[in-house]
GROMACS .gro file of C-alpha atoms in nm:
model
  312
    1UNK     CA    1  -3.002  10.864 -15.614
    2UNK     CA    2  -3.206  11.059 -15.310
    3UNK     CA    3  -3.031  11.247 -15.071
    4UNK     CA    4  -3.127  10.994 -14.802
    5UNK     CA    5  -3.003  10.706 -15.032
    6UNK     CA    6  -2.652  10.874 -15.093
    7UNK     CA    7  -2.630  10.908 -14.695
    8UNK     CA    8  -2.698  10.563 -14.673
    9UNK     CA    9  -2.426  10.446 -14.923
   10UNK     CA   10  -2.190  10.664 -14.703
   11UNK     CA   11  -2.282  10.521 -14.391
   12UNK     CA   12  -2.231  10.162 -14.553
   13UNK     CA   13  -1.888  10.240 -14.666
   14UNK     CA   14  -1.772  10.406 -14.334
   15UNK     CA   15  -1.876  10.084 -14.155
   16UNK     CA   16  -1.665   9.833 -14.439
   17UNK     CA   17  -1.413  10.047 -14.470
   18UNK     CA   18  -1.248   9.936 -14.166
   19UNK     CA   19  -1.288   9.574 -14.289
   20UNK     CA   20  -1.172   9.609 -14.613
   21UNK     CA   21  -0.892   9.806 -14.510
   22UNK     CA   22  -0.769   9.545 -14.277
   23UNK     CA   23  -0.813   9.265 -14.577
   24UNK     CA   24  -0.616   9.447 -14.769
   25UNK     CA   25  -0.290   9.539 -14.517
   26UNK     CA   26  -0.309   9.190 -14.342
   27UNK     CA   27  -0.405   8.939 -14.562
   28UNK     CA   28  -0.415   9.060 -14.942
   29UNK     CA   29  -0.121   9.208 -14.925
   30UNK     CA   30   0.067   8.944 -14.748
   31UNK     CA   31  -0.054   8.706 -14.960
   32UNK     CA   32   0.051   8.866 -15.315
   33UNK     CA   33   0.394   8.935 -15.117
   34UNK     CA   34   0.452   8.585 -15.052
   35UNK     CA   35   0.367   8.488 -15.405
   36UNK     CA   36   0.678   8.717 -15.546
   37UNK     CA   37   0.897   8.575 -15.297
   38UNK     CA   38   0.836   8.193 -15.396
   39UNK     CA   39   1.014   8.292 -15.730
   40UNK     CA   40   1.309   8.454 -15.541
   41UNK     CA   41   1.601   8.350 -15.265
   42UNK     CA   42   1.557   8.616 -14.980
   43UNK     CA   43   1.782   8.541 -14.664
   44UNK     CA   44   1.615   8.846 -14.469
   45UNK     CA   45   1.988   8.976 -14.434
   46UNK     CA   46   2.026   9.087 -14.854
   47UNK     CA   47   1.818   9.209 -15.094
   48UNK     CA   48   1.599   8.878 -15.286
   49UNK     CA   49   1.705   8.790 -15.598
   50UNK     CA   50   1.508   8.626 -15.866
   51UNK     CA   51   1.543   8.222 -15.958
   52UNK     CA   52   1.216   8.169 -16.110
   53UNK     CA   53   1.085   7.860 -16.040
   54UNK     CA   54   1.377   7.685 -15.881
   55UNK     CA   55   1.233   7.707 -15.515
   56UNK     CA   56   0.941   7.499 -15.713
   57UNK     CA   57   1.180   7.255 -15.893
   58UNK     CA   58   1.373   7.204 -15.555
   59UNK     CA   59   1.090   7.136 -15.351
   60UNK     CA   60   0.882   6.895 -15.621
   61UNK     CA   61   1.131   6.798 -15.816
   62UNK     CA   62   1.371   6.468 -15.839
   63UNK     CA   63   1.686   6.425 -15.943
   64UNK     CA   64   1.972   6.115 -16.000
   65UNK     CA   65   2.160   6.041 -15.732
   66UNK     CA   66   2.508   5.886 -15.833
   67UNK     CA   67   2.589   5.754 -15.499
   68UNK     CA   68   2.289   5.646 -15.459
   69UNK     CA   69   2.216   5.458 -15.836
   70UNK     CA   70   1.848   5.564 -15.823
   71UNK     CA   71   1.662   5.868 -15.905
   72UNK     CA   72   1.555   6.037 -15.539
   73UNK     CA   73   1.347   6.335 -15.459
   74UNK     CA   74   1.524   6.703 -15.456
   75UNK     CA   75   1.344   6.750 -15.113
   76UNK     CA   76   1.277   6.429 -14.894
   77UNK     CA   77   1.221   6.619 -14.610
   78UNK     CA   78   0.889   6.779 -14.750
   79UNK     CA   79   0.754   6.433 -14.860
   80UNK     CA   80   0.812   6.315 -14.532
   81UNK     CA   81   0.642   6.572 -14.356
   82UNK     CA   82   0.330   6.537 -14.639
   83UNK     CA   83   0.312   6.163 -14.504
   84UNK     CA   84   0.306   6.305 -14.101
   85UNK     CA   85   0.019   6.562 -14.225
   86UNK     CA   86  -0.231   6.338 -14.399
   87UNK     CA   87  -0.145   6.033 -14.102
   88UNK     CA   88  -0.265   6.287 -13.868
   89UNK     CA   89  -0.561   6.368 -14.091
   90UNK     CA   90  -0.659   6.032 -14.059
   91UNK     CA   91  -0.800   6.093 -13.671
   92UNK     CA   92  -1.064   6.338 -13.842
   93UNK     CA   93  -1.328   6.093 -13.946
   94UNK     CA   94  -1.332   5.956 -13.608
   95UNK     CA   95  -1.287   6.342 -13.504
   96UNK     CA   96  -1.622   6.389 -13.662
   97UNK     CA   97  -1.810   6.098 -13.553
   98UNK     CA   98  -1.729   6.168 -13.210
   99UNK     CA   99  -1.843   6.507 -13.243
  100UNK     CA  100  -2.175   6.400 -13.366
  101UNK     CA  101  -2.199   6.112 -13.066
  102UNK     CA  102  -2.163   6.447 -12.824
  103UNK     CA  103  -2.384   6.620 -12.988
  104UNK     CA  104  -2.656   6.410 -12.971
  105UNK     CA  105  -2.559   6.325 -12.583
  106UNK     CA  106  -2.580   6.702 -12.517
  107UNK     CA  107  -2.948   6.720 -12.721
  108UNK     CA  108  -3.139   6.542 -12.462
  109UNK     CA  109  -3.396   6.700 -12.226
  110UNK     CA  110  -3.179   6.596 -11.898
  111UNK     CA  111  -3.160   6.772 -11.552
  112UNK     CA  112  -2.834   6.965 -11.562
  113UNK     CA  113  -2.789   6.894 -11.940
  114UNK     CA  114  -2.638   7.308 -11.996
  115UNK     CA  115  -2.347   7.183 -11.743
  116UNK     CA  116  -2.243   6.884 -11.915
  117UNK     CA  117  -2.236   7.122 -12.228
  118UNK     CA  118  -2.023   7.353 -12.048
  119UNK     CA  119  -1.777   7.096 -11.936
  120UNK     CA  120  -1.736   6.957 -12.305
  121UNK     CA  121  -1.707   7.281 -12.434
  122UNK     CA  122  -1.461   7.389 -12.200
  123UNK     CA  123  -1.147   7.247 -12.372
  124UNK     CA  124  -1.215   7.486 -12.654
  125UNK     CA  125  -1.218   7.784 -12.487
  126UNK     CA  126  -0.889   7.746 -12.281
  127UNK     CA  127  -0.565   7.809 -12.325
  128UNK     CA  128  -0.403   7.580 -12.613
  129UNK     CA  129  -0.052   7.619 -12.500
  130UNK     CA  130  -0.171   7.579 -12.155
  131UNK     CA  131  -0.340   7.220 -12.248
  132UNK     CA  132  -0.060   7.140 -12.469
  133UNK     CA  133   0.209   7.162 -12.171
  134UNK     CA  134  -0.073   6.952 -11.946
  135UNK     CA  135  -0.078   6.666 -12.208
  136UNK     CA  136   0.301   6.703 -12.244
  137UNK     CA  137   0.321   6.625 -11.844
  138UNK     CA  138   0.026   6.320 -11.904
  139UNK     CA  139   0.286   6.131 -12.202
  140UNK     CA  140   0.606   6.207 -11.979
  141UNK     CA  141   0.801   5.858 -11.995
  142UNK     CA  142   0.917   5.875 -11.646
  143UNK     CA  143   0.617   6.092 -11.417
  144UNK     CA  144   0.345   6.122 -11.657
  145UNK     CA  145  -0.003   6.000 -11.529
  146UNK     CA  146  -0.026   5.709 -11.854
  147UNK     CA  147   0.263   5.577 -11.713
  148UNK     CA  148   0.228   5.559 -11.360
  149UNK     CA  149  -0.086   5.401 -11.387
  150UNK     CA  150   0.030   5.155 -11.626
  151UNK     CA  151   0.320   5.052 -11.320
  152UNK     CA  152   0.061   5.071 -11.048
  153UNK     CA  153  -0.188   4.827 -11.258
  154UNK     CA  154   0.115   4.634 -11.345
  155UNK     CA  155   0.256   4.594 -10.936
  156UNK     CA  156  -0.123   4.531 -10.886
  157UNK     CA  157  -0.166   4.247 -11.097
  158UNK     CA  158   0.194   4.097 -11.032
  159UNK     CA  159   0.371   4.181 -11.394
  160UNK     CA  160   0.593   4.403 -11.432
  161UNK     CA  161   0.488   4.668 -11.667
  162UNK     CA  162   0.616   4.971 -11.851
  163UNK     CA  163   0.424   5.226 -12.063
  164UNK     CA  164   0.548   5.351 -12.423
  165UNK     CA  165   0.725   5.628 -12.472
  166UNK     CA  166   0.504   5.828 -12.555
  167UNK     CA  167   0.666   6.157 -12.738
  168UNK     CA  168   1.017   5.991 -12.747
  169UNK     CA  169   0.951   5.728 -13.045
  170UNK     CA  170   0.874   5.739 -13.392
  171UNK     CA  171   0.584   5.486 -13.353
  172UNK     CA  172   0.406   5.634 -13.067
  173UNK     CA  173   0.441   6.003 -13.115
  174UNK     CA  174   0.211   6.041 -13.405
  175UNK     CA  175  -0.105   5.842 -13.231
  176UNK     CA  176  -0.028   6.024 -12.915
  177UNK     CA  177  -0.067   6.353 -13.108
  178UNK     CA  178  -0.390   6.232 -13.286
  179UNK     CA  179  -0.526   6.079 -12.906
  180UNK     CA  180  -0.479   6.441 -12.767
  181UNK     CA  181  -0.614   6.605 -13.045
  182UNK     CA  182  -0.967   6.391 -13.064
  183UNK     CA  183  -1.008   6.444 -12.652
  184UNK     CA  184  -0.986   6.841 -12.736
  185UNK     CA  185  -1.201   6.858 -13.023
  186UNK     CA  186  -1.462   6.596 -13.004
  187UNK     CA  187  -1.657   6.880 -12.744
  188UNK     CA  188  -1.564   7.205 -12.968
  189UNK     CA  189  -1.699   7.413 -13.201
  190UNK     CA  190  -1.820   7.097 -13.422
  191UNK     CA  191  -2.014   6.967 -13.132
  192UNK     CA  192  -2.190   7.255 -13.115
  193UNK     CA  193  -2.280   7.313 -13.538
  194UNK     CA  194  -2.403   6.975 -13.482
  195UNK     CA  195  -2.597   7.080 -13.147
  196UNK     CA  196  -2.771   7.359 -13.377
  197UNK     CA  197  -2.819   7.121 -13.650
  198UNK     CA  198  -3.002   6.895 -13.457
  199UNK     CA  199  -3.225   7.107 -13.320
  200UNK     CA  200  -3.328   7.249 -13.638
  201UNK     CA  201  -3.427   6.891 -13.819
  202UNK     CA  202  -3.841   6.930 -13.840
  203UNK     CA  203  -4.040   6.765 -13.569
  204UNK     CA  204  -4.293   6.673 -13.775
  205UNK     CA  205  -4.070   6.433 -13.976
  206UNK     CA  206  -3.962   6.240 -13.653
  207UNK     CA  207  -4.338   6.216 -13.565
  208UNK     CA  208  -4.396   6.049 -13.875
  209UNK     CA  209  -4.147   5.821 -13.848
  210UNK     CA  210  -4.225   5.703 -13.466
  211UNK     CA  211  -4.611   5.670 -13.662
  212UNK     CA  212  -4.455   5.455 -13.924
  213UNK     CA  213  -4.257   5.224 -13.634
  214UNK     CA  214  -3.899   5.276 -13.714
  215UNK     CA  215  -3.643   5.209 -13.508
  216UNK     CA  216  -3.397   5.434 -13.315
  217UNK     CA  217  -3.143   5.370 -13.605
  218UNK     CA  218  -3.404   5.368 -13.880
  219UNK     CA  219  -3.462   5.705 -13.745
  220UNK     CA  220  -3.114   5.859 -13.743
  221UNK     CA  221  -3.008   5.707 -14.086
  222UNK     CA  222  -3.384   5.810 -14.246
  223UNK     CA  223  -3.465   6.179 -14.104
  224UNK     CA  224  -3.134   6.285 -13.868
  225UNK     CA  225  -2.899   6.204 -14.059
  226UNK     CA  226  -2.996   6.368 -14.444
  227UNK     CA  227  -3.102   6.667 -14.181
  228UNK     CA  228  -2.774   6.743 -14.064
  229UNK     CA  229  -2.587   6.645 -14.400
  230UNK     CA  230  -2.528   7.028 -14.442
  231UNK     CA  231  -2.409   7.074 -14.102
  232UNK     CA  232  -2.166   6.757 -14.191
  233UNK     CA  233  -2.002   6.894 -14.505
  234UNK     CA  234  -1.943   7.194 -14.365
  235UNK     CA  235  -1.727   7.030 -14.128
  236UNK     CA  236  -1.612   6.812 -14.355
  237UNK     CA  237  -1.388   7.041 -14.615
  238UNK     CA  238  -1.312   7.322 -14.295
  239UNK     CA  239  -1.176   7.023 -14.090
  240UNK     CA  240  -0.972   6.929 -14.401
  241UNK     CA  241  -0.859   7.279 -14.473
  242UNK     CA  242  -0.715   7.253 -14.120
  243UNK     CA  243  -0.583   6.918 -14.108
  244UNK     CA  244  -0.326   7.054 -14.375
  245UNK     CA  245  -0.304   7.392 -14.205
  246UNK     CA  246  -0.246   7.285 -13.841
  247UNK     CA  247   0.039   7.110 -13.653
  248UNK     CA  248   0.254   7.401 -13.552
  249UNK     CA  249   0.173   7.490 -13.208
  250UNK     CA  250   0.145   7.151 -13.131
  251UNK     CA  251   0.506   7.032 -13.216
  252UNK     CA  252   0.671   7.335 -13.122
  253UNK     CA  253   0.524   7.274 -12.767
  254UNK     CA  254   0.552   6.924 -12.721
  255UNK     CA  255   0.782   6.751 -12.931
  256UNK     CA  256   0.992   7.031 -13.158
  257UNK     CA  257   0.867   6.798 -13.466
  258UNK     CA  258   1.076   6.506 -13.299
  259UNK     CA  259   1.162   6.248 -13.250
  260UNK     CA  260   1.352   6.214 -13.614
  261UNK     CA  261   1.079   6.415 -13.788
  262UNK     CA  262   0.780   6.200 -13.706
  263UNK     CA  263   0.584   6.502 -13.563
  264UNK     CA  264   0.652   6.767 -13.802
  265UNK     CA  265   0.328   6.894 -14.011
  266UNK     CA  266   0.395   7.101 -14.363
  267UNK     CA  267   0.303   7.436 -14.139
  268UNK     CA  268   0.563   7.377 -13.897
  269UNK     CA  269   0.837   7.231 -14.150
  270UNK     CA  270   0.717   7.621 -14.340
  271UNK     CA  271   0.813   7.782 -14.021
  272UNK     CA  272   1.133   7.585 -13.944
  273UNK     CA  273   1.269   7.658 -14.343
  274UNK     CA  274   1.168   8.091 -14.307
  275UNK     CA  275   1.259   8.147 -13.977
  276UNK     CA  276   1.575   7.917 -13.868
  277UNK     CA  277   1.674   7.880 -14.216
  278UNK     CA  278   1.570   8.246 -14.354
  279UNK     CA  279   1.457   8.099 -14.656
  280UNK     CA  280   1.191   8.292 -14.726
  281UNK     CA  281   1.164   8.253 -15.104
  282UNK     CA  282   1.099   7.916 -15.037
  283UNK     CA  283   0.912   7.890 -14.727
  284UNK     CA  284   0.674   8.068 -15.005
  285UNK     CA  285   0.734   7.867 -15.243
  286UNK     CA  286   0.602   7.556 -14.996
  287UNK     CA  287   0.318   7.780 -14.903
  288UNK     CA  288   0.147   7.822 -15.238
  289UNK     CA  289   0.226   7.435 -15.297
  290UNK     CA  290   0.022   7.376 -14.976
  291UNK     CA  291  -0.247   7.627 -15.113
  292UNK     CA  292  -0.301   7.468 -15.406
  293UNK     CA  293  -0.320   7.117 -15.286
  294UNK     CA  294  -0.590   7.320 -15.010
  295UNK     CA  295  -0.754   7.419 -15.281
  296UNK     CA  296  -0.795   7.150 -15.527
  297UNK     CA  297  -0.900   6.901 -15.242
  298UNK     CA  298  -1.182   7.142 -15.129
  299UNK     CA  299  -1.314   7.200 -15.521
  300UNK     CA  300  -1.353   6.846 -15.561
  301UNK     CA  301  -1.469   6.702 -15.207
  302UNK     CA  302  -1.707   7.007 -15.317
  303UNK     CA  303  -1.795   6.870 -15.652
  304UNK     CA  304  -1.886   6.521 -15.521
  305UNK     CA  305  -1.928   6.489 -15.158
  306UNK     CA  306  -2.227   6.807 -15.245
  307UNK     CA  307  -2.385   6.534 -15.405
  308UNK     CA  308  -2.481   6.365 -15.061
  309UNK     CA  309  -2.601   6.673 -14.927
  310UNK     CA  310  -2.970   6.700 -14.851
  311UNK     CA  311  -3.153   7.036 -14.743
  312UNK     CA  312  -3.471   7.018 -14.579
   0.00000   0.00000   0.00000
């Protein structure tokens, strides 16, 4: 190795050392920490002490109830809150398509078009707790804005009418959630991957197709749509990953996780169990169930959704 090529080497490991050092303090390290604990029963307040895998058997496990005559799960609770993650996960397919709709609004040649772009985008780049308390005010039963209107259209039409409770029941609280959470992301950062992916689909193969007559849709579903495919997985398996990570802000802002549970996500039910019930061993525990489930999910919507993925 040259002189100039060890100086080089140097250089390169002065500028990733800060990386790698942060890797290691804030996330590595974290992470193999939390693993240790899900085999222990740490309170914060005494030292942990080792149980194997009991936090695992508690939290997956069943067991027969006597009272009950039937064989029930060691921790409902967690089920429950499985169910309220992948319902909410069900808003990201439309999540998706909407993003693509915008995205193909914002790639026309139109007078003004940067400024619509700027008001879609600008959801993304405020202040979540900020919008959070705004939609909080929009679902209030008695003042919100849903609600009023619904009383002024009903006194305008002659019927008395009352909105849903928005927040306050079981049935409503989970669309409400989803509602809010398609207005905020349908203009965000996928509306944008799909802006750049759009713009980077070859000219020459729409020319071809306008020479060969198709049709506006014949056009998406032959040329746009196998051009953005990458673009489209991508956001496919991240907006997974965070369907199963997300949920806390949201219900410790609006709704606590109520009414009866209905709004609380896995993350939030993790945060509840380590830091109201200082049970950290298995808060971890949870967390490297959740992990794995990530995990799994994104190796095989990898191994067969890559299938449909075309690169021009």
């Amino acid at each position: 190795m040259t002189r100039r090529q060890k100086a080089e080497s140097l250089a390169a490991v002065a500028f990733l050392a800060p990386n790698v050092a942060g890797f290691l303090v804030f996330t590595l390290l974290p992470v193999l920490g939390a693993f240790v604990l899900a085999f222990t029963n740490w309170d914060l307040f005494r030292p942990p002490r080792w149980v194997g895998l009991f936090n695992f058997v508690s939290l997956l496990g069943w067991h027969y109830d006597e009272y009950a005559g039937r064989t029930v799960m060691n921790d409902p609770f967690f089920w429950k809150y499985v169910y309220n993650t992948l319902f909410l996960m069900m808003a990201i397919p439309i999540g998706i398509a909407g993003s693509l709709i915008c995205a193909l609004l914002m790639n026309q040649k139109l007078r003004g078009i940067t400024a619509f772009r700027t008001i879609y985008f600008l959801p993304t780049v405020c202040s979540g707790v900020a919008i959070l308390i705004l939609w909080k005010w929009l679902y209030n039963n008695d003042i919100g804005l849903f609600n009023t209107l619904i009383r002024q259209f009903g006194d305008w039409i002659g019927v008395p009418l009352r909105g849903p409770n928005w927040l306050g029941s079981t049935e409503w609280a989970k669309p409400s959630l989803m509602l809010m959470g398609l207005w905020t992301g349908l203009g965000g950062f996928n509306m944008i991957l799909y802006l750049a992916a759009l713009q980077g689909v070859p000219r020459e193969q729409y020319e071809a197709a306008a020479m060969d007559g198709a049709s506006a849709w014949q056009t998406f579903w032959a040329v746009t749509w196998p051009g953005i495919s990458p673009t489209t997985f991508f956001i496919l398996i991240m907006s997974v990953i965070g369907g199963f990570q997300g949920g806390f802000m949201t219900a410790n802002v609006m709704t606590q996780g109520g009414p009866a549970g209905s709004t609380t996500t896995i993350e939030y039910y993790i945060y509840n169990v380590a830091f109201t019930r200082f049970l950290m061993g298995y808060a971890s525990a949870i967390a490297w169930v959740l992990f794995i489930v990530i995990l799994a999910i994104t190796l095989l919507t990898w191994r067969f959704g890559g299938r449909k993925v075309t690169y021009v």
